[in-house]
Short mmCIF file of C-alpha atoms in Angstrom, two decimals:
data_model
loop_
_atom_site.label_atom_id
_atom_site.label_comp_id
_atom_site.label_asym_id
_atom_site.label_seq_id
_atom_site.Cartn_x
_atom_site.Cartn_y
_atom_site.Cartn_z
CA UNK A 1 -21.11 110.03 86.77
CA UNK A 2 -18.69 108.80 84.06
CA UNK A 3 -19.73 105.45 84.98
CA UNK A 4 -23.20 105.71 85.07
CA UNK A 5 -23.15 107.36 81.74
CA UNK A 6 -21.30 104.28 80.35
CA UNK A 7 -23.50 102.00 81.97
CA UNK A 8 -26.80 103.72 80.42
CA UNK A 9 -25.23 103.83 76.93
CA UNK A 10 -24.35 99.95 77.52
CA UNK A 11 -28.00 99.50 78.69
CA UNK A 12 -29.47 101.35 75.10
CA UNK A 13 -30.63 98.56 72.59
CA UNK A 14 -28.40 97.52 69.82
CA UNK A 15 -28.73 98.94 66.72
CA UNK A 16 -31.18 96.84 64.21
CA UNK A 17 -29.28 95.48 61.44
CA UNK A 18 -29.63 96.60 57.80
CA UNK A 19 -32.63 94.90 55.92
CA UNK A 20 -31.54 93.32 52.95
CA UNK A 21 -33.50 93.70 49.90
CA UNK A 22 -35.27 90.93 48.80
CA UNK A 23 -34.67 89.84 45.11
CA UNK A 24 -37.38 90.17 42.58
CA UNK A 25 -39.38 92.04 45.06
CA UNK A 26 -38.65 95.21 43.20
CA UNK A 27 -40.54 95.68 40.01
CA UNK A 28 -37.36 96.07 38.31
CA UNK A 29 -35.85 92.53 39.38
CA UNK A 30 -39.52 91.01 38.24
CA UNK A 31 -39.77 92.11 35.03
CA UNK A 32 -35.68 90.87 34.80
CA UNK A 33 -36.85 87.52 35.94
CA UNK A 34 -40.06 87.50 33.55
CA UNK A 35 -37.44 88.81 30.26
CA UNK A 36 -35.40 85.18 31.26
CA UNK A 37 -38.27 83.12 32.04
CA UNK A 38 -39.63 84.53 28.29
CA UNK A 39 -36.07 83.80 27.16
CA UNK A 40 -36.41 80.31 28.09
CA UNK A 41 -39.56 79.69 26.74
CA UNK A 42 -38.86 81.19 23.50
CA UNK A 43 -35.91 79.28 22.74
CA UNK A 44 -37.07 75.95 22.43
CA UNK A 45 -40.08 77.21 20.90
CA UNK A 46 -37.55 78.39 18.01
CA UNK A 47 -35.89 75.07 18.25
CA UNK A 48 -39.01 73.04 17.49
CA UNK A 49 -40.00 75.17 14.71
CA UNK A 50 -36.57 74.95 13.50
CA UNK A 51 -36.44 71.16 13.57
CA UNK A 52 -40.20 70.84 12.24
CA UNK A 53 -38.57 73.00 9.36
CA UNK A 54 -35.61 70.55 8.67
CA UNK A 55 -38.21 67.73 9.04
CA UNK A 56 -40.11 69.18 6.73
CA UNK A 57 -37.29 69.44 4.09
CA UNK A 58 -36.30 65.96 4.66
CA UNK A 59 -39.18 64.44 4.13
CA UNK A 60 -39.78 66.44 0.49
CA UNK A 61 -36.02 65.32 -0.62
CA UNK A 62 -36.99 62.03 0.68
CA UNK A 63 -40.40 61.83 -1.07
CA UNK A 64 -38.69 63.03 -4.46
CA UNK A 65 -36.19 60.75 -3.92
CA UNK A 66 -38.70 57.61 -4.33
CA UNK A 67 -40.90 59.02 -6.57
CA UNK A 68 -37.71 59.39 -9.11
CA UNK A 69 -36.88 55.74 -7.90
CA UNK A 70 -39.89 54.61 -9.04
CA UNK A 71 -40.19 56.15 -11.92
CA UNK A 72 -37.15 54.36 -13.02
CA UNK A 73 -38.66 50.90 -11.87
CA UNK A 74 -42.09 51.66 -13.87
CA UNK A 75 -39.60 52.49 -17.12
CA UNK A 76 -37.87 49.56 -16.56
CA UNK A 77 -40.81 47.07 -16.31
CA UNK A 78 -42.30 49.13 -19.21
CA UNK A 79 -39.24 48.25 -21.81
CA UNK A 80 -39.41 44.50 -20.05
CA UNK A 81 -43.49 43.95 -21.13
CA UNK A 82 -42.67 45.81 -24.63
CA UNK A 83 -40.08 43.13 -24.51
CA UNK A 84 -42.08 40.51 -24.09
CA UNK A 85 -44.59 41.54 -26.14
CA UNK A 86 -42.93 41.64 -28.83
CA UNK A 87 -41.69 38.23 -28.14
CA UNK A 88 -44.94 36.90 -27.95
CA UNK A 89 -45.99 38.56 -31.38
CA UNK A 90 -42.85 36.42 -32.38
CA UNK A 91 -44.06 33.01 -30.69
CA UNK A 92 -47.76 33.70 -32.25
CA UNK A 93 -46.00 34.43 -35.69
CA UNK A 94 -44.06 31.23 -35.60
CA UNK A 95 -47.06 29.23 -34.41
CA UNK A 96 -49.09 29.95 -36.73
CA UNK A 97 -46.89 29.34 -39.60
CA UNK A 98 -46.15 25.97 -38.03
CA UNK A 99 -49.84 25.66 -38.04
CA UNK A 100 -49.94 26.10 -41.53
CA UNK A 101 -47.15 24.02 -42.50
CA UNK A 102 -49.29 21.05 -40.14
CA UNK A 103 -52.70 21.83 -41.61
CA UNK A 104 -50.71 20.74 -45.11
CA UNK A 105 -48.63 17.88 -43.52
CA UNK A 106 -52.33 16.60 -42.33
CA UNK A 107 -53.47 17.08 -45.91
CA UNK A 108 -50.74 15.29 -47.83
CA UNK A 109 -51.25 12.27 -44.91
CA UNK A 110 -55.10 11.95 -46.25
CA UNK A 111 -53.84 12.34 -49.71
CA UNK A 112 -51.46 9.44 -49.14
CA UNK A 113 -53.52 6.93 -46.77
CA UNK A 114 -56.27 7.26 -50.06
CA UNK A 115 -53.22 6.65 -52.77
CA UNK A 116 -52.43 3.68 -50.41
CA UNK A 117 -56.04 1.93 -50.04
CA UNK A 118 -56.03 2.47 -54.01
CA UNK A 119 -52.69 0.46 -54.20
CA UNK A 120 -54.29 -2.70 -51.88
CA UNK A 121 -57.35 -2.89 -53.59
CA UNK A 122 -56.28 -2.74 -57.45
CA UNK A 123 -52.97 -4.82 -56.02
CA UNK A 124 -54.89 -8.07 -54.33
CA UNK A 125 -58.12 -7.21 -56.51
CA UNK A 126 -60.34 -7.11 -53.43
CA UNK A 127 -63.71 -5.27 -53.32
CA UNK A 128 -65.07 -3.73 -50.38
CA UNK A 129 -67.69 -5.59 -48.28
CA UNK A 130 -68.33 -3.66 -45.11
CA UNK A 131 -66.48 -0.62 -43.23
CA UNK A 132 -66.98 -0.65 -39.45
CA UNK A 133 -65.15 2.39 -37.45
CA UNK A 134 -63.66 1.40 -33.68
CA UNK A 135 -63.66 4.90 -32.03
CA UNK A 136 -61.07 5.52 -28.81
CA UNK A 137 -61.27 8.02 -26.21
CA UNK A 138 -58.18 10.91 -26.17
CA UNK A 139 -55.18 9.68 -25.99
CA UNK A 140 -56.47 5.88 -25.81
CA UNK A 141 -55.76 2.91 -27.17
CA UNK A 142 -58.09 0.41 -25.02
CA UNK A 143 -61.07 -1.35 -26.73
CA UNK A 144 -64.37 -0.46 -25.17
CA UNK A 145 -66.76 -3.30 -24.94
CA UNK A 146 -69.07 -1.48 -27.73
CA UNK A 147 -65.56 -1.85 -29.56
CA UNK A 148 -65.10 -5.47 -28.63
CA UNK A 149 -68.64 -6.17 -30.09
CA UNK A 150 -68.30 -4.36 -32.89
CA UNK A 151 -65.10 -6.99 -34.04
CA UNK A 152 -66.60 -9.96 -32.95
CA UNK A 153 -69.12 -9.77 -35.57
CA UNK A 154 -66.00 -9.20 -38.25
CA UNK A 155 -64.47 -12.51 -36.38
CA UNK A 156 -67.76 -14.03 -37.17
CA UNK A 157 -67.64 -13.15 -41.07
CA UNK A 158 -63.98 -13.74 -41.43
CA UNK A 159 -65.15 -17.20 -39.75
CA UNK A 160 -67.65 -17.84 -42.48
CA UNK A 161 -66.01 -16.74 -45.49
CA UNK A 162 -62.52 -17.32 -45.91
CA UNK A 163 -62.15 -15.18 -48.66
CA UNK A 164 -62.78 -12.18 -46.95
CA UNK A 165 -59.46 -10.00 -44.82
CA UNK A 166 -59.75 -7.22 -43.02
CA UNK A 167 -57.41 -4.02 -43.40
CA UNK A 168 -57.33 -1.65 -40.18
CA UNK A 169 -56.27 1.85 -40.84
CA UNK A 170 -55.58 3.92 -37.21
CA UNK A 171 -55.95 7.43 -36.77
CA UNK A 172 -55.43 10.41 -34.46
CA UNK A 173 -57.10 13.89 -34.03
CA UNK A 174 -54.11 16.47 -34.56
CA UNK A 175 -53.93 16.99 -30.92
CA UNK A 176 -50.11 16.48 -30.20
CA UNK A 177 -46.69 16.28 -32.10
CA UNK A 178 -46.99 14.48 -35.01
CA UNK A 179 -44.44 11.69 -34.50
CA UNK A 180 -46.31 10.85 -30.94
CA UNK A 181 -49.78 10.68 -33.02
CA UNK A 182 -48.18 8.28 -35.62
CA UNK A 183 -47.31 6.29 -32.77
CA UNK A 184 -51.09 6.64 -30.77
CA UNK A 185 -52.33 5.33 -34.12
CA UNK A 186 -50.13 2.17 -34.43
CA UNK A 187 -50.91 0.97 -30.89
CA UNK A 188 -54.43 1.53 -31.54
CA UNK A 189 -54.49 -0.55 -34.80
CA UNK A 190 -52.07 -3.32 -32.85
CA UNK A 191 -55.31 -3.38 -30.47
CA UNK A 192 -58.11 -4.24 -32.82
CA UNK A 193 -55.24 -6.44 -34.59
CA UNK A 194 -54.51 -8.16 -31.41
CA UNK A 195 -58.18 -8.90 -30.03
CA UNK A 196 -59.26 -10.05 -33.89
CA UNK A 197 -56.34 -12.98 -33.58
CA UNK A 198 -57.01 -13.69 -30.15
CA UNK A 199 -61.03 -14.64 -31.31
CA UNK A 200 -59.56 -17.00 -33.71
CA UNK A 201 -58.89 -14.66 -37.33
CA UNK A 202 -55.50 -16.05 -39.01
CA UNK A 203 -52.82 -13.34 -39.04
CA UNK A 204 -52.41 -13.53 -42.99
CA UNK A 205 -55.76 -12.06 -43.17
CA UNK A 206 -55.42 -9.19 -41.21
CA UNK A 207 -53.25 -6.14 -42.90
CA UNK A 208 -52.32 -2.98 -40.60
CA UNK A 209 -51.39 0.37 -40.98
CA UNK A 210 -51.16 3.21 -38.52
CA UNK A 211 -51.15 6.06 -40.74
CA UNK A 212 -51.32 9.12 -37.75
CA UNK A 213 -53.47 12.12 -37.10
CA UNK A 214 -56.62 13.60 -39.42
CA UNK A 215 -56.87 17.41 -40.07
CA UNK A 216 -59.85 18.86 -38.45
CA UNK A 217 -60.40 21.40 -36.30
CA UNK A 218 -64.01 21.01 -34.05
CA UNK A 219 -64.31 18.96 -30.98
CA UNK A 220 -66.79 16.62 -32.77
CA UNK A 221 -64.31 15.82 -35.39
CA UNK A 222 -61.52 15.53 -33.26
CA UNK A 223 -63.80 12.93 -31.62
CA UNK A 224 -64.21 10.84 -35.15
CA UNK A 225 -60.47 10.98 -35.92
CA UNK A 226 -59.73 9.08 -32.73
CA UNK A 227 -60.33 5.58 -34.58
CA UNK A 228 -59.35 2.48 -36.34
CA UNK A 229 -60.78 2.43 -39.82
CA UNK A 230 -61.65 -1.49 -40.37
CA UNK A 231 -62.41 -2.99 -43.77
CA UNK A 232 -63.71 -6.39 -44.53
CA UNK A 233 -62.60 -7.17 -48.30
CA UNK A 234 -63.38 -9.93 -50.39
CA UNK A 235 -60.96 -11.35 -52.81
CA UNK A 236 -61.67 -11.63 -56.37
CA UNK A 237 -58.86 -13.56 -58.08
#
């Protein structure tokens, strides 16, 4: 009987293992997990926020940083165009007095080419037969072939009369340095001096002068400067 009894408690099923609780099945462990999962959401949130802050900050301390910067440049460039304004006021200044002192240069070198065609004319005691003006383009000294015309018909009466001369007198707008004009004017007399001995006029007879530039102050006289002034004289001893 003892055995059987042992044999029909070893023939009973085993006993059924424990369940183990599942985690976060509880409502307690889900709203533990949901509190973390918030957690983890939250906290970069914060960061973001945090660094959009910062970003913020930077960029307002960087921003200030310029605008001081360049209000430091515009200062500087203001005292630099005062600066050269008031330079300029100094150039204008000093140009206009050495227009002044130019405008009466000019005048005295009228004043003197007149004292000078006096001193020929009561000198040699020569009266005036014809004037004839050889005009030049700017900063010329080439003969046109109006030009060239023009002094062939002064060859002609030198030709015929040998009393006569001729006195050339060259000129210059007051475009240019004065001591460059003087110059223009001299190679534009040696010109009309040149082409009258080439066409046969004796180089006694032909008295030069290049006396420099003309005040005036309009295009159109300007363009009546640019000449050789050329006088056929007759002798009267």
């Amino acid at each position: 009987m003892a055995r059987v009894s042992a044999l029909a408690c070893s023939l009973q099923p085993a006993a059924r293992p424990k369940a183990i609780p599942a985690v976060g099945c509880s409502r307690s462990n889900r709203r533990r997990v949901m509190r973390a999962v918030m957690r983890m959401a939250v906290v970069p949130a914060i960061l973001v926020l945090a660094s959009g802050c910062a970003t913020k900050d930077w960029v307002k301390n960087l921003v200030g940083q310029k605008e001081v910067e360049i209000d430091q440049k515009m200062g500087a460039q203001g005292q630099k165009v005062t600066l050269i304004e008031t330079k300029l006021g100094s150039v204008e200044t000093a140009t206009g007095e050495a227009r002044t002192r130019a405008d009466g240069a000019y005048s005295r070198a009228d004043e003197v080419n007149e004292r000078l065609s006096r001193l020929w004319t009561s000198r040699h005691k020569r009266q005036l037969v014809e004037t004839v003006h050889v005009q030049f383009a700017f900063d010329k000294w080439d003969l046109t072939d109006g030009a060239q015309t023009a002094l062939l018909q002064i060859v002609k009466d030198l030709k015929t009369n040998p009393n006569l001369t001729v006195d050339l007198e060259g000129y210059t707008d007051p475009t240019g340095p004065q001591a460059y004009n003087i110059g223009l004017s001299q190679r534009r007399v040696e010109s009309v001096r040149r082409y009258l001995i080439e066409q046969g006029t004796e180089m006694p007879r032909v008295h030069s002068i290049g006396l420099g530039p003309l005040n005036g102050k309009t295009n159109e006289e300007h363009a009546k400067q640019r000449r050789v002034t050329v006088r056929l004289m007759v002798n009267q001893d």
